[in-house]
JSON list of C-alpha atoms in Angstrom, two decimals:
[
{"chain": "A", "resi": 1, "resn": "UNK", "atom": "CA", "xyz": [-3.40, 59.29, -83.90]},
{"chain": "A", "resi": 2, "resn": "UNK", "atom": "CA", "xyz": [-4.77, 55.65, -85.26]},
{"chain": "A", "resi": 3, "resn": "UNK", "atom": "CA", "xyz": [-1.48, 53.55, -85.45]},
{"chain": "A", "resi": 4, "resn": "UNK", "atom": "CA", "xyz": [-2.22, 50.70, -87.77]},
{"chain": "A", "resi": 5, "resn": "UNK", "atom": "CA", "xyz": [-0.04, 47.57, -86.79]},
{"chain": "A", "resi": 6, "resn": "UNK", "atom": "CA", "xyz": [-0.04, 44.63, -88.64]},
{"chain": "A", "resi": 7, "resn": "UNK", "atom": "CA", "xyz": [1.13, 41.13, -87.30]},
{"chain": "A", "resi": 8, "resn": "UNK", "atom": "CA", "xyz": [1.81, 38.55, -89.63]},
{"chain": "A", "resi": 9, "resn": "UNK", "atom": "CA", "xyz": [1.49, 36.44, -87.29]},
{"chain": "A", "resi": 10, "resn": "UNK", "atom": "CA", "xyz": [0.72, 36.29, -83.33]},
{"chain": "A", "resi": 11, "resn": "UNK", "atom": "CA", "xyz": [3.45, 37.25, -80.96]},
{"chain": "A", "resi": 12, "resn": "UNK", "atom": "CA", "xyz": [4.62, 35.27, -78.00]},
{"chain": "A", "resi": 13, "resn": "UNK", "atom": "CA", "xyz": [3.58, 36.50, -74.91]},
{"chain": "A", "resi": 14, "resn": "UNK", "atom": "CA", "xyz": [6.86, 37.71, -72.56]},
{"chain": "A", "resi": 15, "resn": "UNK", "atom": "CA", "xyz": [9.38, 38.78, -75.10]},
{"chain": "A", "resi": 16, "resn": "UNK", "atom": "CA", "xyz": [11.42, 41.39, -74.77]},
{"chain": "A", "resi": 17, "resn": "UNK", "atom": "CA", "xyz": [11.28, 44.39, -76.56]},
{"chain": "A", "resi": 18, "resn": "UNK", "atom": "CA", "xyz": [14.14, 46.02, -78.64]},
{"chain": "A", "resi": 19, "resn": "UNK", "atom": "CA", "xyz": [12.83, 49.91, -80.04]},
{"chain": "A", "resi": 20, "resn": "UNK", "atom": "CA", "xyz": [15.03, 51.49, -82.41]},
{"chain": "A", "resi": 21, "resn": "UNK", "atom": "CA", "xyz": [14.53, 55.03, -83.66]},
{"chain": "A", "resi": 22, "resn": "UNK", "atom": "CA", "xyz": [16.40, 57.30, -85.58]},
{"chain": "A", "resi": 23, "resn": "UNK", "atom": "CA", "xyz": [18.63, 60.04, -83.54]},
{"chain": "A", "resi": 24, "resn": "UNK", "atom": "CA", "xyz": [21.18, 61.52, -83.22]},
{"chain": "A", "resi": 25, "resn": "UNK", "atom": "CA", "xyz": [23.88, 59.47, -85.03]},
{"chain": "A", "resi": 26, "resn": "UNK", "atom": "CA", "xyz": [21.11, 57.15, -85.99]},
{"chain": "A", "resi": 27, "resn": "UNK", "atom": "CA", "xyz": [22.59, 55.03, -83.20]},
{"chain": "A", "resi": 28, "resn": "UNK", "atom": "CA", "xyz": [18.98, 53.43, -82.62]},
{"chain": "A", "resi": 29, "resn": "UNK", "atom": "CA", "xyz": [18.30, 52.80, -86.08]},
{"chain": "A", "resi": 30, "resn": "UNK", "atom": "CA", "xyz": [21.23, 51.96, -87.81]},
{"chain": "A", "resi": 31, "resn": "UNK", "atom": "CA", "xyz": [21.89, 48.97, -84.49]},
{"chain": "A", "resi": 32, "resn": "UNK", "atom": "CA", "xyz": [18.73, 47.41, -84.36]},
{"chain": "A", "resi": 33, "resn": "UNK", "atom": "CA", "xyz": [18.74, 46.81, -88.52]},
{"chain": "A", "resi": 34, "resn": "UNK", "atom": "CA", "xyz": [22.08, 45.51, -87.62]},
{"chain": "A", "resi": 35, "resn": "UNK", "atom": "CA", "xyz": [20.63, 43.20, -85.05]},
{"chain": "A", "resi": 36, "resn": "UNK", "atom": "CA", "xyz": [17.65, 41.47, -87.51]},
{"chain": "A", "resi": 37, "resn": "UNK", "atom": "CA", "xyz": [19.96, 41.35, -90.26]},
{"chain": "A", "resi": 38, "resn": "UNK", "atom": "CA", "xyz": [22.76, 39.78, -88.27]},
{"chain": "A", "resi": 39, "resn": "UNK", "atom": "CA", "xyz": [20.48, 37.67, -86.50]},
{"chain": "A", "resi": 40, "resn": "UNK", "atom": "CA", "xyz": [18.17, 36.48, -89.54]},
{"chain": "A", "resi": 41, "resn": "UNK", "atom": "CA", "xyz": [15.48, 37.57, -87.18]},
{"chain": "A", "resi": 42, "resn": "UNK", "atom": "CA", "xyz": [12.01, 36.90, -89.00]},
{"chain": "A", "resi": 43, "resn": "UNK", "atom": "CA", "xyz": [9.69, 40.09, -89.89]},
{"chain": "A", "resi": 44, "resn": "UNK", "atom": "CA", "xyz": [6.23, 39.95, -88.20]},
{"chain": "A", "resi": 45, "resn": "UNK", "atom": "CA", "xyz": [5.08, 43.07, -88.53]},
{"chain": "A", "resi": 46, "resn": "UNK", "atom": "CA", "xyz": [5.04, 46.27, -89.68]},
{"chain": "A", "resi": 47, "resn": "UNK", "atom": "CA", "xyz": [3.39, 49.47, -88.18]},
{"chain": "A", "resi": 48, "resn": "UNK", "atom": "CA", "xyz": [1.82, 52.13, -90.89]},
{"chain": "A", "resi": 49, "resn": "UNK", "atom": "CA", "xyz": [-0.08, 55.94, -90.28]},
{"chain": "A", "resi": 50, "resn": "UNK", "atom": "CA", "xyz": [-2.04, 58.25, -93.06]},
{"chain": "A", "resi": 51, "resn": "UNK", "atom": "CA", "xyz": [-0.31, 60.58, -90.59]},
{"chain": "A", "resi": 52, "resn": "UNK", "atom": "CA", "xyz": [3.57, 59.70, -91.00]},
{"chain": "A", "resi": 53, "resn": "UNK", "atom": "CA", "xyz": [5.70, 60.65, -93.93]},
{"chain": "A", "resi": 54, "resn": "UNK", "atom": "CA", "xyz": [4.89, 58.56, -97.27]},
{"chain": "A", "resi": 55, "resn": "UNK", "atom": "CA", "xyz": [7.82, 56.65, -97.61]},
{"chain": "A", "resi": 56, "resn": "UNK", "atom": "CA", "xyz": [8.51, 52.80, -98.46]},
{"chain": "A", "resi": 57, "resn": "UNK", "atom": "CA", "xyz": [11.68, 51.24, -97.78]},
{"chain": "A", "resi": 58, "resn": "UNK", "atom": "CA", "xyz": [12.93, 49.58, -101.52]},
{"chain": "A", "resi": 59, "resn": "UNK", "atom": "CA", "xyz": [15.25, 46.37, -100.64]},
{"chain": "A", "resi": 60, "resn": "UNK", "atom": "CA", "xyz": [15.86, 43.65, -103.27]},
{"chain": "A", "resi": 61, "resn": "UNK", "atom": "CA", "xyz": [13.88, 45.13, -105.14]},
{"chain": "A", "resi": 62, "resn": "UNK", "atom": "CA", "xyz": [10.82, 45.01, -102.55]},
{"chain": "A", "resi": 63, "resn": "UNK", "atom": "CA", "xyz": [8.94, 47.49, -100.90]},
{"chain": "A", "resi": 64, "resn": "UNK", "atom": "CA", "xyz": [9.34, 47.23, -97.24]},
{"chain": "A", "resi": 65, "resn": "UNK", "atom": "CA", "xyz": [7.26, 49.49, -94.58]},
{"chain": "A", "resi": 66, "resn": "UNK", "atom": "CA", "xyz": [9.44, 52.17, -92.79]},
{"chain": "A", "resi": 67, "resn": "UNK", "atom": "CA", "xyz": [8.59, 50.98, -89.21]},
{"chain": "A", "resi": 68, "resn": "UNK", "atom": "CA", "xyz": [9.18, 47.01, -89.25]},
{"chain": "A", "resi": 69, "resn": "UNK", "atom": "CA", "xyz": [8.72, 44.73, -86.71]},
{"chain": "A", "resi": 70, "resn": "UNK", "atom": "CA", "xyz": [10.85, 41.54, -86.24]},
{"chain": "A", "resi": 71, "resn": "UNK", "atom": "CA", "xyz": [11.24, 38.73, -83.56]},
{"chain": "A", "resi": 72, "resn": "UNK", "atom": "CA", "xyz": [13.02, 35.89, -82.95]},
{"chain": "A", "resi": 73, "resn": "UNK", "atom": "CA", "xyz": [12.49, 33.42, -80.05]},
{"chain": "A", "resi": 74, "resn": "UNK", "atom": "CA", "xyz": [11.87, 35.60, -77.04]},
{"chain": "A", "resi": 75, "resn": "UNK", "atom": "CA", "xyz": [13.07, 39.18, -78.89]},
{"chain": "A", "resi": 76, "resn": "UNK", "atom": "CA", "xyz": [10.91, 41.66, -80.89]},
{"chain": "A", "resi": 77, "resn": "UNK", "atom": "CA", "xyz": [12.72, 44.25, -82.11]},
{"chain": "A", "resi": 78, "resn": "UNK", "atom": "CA", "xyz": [11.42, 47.25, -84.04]},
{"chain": "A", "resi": 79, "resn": "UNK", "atom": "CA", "xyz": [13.13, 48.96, -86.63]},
{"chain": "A", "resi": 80, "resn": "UNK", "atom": "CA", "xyz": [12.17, 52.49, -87.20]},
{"chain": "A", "resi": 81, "resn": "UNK", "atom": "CA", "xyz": [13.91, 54.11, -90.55]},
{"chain": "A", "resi": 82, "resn": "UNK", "atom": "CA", "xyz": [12.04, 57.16, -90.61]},
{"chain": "A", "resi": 83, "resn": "UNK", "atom": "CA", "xyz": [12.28, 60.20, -87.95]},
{"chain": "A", "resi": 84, "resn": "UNK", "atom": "CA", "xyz": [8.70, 60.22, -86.30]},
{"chain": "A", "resi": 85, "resn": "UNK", "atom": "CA", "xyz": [7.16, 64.40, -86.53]},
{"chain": "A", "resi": 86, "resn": "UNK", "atom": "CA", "xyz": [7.69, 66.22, -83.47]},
{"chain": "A", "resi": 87, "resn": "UNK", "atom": "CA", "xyz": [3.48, 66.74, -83.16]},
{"chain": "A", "resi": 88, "resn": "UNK", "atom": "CA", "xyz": [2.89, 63.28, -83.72]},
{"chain": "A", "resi": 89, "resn": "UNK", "atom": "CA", "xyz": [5.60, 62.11, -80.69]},
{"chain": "A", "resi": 90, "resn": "UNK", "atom": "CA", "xyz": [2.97, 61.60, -78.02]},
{"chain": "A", "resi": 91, "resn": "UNK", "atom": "CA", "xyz": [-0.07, 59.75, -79.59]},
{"chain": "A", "resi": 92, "resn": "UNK", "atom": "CA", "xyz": [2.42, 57.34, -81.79]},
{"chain": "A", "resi": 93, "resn": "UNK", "atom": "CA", "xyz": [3.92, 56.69, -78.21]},
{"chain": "A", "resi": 94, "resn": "UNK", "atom": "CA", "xyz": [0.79, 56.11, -76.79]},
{"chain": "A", "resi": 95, "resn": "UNK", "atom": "CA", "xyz": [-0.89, 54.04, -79.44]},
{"chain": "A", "resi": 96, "resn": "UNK", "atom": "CA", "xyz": [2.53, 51.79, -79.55]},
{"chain": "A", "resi": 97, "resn": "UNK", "atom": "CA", "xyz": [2.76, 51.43, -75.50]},
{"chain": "A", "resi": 98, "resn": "UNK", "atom": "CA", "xyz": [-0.65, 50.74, -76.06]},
{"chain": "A", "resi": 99, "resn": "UNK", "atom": "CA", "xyz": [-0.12, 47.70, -78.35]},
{"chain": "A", "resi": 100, "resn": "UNK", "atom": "CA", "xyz": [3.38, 46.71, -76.77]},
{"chain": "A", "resi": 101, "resn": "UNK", "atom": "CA", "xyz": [1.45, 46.30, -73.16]},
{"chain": "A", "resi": 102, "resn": "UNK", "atom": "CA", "xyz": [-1.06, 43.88, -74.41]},
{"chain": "A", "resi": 103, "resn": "UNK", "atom": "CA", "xyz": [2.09, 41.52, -75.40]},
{"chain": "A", "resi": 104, "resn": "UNK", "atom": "CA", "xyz": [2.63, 41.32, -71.87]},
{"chain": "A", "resi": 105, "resn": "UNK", "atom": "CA", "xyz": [6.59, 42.05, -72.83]},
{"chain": "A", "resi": 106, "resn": "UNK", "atom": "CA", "xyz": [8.85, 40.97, -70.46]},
{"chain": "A", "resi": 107, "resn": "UNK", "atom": "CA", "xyz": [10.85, 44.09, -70.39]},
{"chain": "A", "resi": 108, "resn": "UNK", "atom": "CA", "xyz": [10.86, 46.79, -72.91]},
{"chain": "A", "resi": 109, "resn": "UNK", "atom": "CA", "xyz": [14.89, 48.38, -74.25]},
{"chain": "A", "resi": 110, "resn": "UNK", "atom": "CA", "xyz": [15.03, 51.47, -75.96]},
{"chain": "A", "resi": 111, "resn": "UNK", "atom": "CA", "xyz": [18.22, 52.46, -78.37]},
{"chain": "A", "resi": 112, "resn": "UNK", "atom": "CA", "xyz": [19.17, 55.97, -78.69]},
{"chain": "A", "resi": 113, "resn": "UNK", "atom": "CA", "xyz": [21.58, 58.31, -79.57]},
{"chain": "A", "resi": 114, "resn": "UNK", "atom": "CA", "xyz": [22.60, 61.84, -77.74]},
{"chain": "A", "resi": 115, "resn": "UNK", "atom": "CA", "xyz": [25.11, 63.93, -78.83]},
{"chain": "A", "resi": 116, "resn": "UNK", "atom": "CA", "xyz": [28.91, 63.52, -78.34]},
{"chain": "A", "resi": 117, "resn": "UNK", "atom": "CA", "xyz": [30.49, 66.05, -75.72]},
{"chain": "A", "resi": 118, "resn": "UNK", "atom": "CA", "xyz": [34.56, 65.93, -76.05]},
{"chain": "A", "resi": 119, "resn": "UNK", "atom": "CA", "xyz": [36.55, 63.54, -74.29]},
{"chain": "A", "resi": 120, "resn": "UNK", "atom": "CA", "xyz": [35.42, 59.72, -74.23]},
{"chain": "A", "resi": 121, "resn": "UNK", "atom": "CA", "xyz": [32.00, 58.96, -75.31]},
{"chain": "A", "resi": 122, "resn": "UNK", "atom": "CA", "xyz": [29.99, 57.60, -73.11]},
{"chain": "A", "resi": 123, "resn": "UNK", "atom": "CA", "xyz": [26.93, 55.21, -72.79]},
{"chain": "A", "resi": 124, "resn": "UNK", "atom": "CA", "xyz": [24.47, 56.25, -70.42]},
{"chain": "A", "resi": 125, "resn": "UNK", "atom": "CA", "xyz": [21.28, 54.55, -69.02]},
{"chain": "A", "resi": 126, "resn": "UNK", "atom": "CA", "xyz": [17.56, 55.83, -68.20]},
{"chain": "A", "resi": 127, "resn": "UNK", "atom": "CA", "xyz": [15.07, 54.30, -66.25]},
{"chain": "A", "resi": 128, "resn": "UNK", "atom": "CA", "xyz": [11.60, 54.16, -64.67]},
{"chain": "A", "resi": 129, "resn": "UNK", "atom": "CA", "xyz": [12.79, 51.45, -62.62]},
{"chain": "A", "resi": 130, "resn": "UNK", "atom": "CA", "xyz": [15.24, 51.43, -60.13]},
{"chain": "A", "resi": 131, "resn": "UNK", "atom": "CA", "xyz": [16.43, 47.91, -60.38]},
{"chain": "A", "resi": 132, "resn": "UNK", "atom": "CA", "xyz": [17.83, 49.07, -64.12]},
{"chain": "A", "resi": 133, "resn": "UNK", "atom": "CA", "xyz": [19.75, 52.12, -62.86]},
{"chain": "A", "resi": 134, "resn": "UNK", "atom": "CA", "xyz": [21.22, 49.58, -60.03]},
{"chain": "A", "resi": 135, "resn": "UNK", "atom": "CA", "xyz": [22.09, 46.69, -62.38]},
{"chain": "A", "resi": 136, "resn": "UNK", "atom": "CA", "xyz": [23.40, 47.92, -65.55]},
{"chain": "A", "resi": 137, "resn": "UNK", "atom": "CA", "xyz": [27.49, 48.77, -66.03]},
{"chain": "A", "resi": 138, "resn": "UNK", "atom": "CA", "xyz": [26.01, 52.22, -68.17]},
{"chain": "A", "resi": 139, "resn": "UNK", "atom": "CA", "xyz": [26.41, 55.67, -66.77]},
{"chain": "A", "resi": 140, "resn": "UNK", "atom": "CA", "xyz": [23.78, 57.55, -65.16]},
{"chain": "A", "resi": 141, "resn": "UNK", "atom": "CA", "xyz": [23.04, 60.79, -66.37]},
{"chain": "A", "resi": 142, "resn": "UNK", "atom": "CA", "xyz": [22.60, 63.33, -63.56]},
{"chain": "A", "resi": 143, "resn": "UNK", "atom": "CA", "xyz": [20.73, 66.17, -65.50]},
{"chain": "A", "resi": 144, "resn": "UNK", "atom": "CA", "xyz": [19.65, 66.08, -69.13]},
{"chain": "A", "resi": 145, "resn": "UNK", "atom": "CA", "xyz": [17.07, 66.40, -71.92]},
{"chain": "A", "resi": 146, "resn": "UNK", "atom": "CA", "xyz": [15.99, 63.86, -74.67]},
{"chain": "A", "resi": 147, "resn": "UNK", "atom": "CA", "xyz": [14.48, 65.18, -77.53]},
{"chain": "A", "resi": 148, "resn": "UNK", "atom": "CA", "xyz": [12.01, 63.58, -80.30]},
{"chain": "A", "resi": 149, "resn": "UNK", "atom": "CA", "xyz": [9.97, 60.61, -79.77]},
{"chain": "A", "resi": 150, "resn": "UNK", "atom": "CA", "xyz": [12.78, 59.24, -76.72]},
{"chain": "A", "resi": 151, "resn": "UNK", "atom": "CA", "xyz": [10.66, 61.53, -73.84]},
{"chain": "A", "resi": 152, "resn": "UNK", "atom": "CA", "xyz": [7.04, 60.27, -75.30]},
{"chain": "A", "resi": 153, "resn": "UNK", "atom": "CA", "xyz": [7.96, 56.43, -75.25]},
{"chain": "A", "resi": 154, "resn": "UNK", "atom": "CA", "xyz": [9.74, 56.48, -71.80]},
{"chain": "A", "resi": 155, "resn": "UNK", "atom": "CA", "xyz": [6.99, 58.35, -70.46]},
{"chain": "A", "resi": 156, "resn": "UNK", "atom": "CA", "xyz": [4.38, 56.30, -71.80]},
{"chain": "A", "resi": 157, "resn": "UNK", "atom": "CA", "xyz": [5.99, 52.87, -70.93]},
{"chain": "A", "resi": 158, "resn": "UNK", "atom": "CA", "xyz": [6.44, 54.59, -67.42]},
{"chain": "A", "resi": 159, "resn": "UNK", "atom": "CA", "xyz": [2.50, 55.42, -67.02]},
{"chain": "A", "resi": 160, "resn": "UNK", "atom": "CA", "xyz": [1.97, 51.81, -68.44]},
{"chain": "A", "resi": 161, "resn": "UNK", "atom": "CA", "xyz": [3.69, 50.31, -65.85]},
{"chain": "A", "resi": 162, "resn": "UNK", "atom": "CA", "xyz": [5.96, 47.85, -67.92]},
{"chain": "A", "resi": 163, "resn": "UNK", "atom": "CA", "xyz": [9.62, 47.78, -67.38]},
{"chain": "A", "resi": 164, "resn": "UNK", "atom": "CA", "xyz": [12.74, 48.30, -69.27]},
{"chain": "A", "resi": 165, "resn": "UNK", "atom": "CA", "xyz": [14.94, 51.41, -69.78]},
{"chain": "A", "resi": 166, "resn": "UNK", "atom": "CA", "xyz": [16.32, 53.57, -72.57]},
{"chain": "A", "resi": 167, "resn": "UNK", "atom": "CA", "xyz": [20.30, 52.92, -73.20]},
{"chain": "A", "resi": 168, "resn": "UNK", "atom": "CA", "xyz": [21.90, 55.98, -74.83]},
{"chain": "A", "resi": 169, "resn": "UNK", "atom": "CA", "xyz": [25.17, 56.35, -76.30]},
{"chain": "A", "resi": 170, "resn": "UNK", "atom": "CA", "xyz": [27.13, 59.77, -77.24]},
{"chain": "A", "resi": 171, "resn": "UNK", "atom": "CA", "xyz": [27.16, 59.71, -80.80]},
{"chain": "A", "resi": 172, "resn": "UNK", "atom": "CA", "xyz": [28.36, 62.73, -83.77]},
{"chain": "A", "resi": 173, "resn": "UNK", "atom": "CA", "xyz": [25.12, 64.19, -85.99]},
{"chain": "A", "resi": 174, "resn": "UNK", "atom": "CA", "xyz": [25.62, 62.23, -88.99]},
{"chain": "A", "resi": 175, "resn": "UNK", "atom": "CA", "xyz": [25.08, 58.47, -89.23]},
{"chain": "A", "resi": 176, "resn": "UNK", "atom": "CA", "xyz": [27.63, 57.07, -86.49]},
{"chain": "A", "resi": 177, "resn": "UNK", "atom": "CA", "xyz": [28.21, 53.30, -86.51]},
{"chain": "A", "resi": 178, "resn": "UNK", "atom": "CA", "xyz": [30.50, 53.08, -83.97]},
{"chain": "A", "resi": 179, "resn": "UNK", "atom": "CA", "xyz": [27.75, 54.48, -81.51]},
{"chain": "A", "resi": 180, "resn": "UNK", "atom": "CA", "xyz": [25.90, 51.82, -82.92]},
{"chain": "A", "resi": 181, "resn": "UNK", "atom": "CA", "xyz": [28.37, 49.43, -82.54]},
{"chain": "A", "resi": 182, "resn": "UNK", "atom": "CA", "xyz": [28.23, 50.58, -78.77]},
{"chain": "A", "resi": 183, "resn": "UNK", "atom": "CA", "xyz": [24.50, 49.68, -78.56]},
{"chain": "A", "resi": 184, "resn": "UNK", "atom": "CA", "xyz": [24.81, 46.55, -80.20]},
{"chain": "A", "resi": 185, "resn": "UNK", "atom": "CA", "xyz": [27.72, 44.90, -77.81]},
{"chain": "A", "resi": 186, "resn": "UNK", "atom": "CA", "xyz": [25.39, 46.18, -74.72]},
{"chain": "A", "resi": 187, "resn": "UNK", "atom": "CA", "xyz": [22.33, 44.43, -76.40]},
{"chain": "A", "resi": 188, "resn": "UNK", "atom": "CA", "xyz": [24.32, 40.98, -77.14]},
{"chain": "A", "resi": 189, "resn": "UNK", "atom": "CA", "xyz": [25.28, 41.14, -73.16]},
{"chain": "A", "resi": 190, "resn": "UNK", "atom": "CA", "xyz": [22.30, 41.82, -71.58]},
{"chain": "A", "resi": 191, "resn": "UNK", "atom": "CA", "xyz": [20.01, 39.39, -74.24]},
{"chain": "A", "resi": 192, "resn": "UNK", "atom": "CA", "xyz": [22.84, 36.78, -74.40]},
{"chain": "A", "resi": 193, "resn": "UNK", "atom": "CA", "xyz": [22.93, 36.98, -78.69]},
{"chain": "A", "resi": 194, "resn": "UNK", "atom": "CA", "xyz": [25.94, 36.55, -80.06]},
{"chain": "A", "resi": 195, "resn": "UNK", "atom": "CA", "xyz": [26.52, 39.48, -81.85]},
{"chain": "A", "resi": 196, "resn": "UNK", "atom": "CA", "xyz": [29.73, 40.70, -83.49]},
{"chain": "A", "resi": 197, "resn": "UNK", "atom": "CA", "xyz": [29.46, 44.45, -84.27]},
{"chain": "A", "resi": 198, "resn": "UNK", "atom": "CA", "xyz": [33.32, 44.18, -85.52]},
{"chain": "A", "resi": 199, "resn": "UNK", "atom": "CA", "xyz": [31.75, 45.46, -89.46]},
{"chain": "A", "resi": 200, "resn": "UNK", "atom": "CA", "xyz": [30.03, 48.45, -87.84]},
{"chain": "A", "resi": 201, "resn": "UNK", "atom": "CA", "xyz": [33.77, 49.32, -86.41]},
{"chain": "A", "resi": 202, "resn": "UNK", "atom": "CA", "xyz": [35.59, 48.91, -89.29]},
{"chain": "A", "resi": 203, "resn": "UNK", "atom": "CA", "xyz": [33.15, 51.05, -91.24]},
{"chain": "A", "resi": 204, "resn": "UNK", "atom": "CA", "xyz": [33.63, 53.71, -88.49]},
{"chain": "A", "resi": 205, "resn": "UNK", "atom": "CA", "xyz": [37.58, 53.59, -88.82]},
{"chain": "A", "resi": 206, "resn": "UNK", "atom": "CA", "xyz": [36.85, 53.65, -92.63]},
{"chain": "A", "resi": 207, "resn": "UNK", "atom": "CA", "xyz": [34.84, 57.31, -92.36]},
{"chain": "A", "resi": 208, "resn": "UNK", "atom": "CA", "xyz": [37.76, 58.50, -90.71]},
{"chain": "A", "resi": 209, "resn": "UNK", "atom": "CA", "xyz": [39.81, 57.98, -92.88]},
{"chain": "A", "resi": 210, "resn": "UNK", "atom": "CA", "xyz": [38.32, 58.90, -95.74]},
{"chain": "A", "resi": 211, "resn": "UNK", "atom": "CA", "xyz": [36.95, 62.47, -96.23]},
{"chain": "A", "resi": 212, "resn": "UNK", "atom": "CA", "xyz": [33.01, 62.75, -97.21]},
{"chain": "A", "resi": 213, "resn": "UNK", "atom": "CA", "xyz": [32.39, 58.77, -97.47]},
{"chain": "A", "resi": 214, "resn": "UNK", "atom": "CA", "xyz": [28.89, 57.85, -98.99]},
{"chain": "A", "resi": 215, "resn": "UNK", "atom": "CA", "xyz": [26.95, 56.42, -96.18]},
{"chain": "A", "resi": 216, "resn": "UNK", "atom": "CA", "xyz": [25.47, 52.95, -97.56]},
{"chain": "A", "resi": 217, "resn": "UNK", "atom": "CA", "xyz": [24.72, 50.84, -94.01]},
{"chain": "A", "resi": 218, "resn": "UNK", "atom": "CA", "xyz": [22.91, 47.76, -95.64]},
{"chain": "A", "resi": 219, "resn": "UNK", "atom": "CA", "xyz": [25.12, 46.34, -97.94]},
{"chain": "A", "resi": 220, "resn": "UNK", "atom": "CA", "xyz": [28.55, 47.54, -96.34]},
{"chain": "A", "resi": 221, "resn": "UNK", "atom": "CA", "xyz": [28.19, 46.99, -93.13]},
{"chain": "A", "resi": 222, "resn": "UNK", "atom": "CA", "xyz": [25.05, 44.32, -92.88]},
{"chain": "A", "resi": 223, "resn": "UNK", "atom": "CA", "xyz": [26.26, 42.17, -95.50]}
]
């Protein structure tokens, strides 16, 4: 697979790296929009395939790519609205680590969902690197799966020798933005933004509430 990634302008060398991909619950997704939005975080970027689905992103009446890249100061974050095909997982991985390692990132974070057993969700981390499974207030997770383009990118960043970790929250099927919400106050610690996700809660509370709500996440809970 060719990846073709466009930067609109150069990146800073040692940024961190935020991934978000859709998931279960959209948990990746749905919190790193929240983050750029939030943060008025400047797009710099966007990533685009023959081989991935041919969608564009309308917003304000502008076409946006589906895979977006953002930064601000020392955090690039990419936004990922579309679910990448299973047979396409391993060479979009690749080609990304690829382009992600000659940034010379400081650490690399990816957002996930994984799906809610009963009881009290919980957030779990996964790492490559022992000094993120030692320092980190997440769960481990003993024994487990990830599904999708997760296993690829963890892989990938493993063989490339860059650090970071994947965080992963429990989250239901459908869109989720209290899983998100989860993501986002772990994000704000271990970055040091000061991010609120108090909107992504009350739209959460608001789903409960009300039977078969229309999920909207830009204006509602963005805005």
């Amino acid at each position: 697979m060719s990846l073709k990634i466009t930067e609109f302008r150069k990146l800073e060398p040692g940024a961190t790296f935020v991934l978000g991909f859709p998931g279960t619950g959209m948990a990746g997704s749905i919190s790193s929009e929240f983050i750029v939005h939030k943060m008025k975080f400047d797009a710099v970027g966007h990533i685009r395939s023959d081989l991935l689905p041919a969608v564009a992103i309308i917003r304000e009446s502008r076409p946006q790519a589906p895979i977006r890249i953002y930064q601000q100061g020392k955090l690039v974050v990419v936004v990922a609205d579309i679910m990448i095909p299973d047979n396409l997982c391993h060479s979009f991985s690749k080609d990304l680590v690829k382009w992600i390692k000659v940034q010379k990132p400081k650490e690399v974070i990816i957002l996930g969902g994984i799906e809610k057993k009963e009881g009290q969700a919980k957030n779990y981390v996964v790492s490559w690197k022992d000094k993120y499974l030692d320092n980190t207030k997440l769960d481990h997770m003993k024994l487990g799966f990830v599904v999708g383009i997760y296993g690829p990118l963890m892989l990938e960043l493993m063989e490339a020798g860059l650090p970071g970790y994947m965080v992963l929250t429990e989250a239901d099927r459908g869109p989720d933005p209290r899983a998100a919400a989860t993501i986002v106050r772990h994000v704000s610690e271990r970055t040091g933004l000061k991010l609120d996700p108090s909107s992504l809660e009350r739209e959460a509370t608001r789903r409960t509430k009300v039977a078969g709500p229309k999920w909207d996440p830009y204006p509602s809970i963005y805005g």
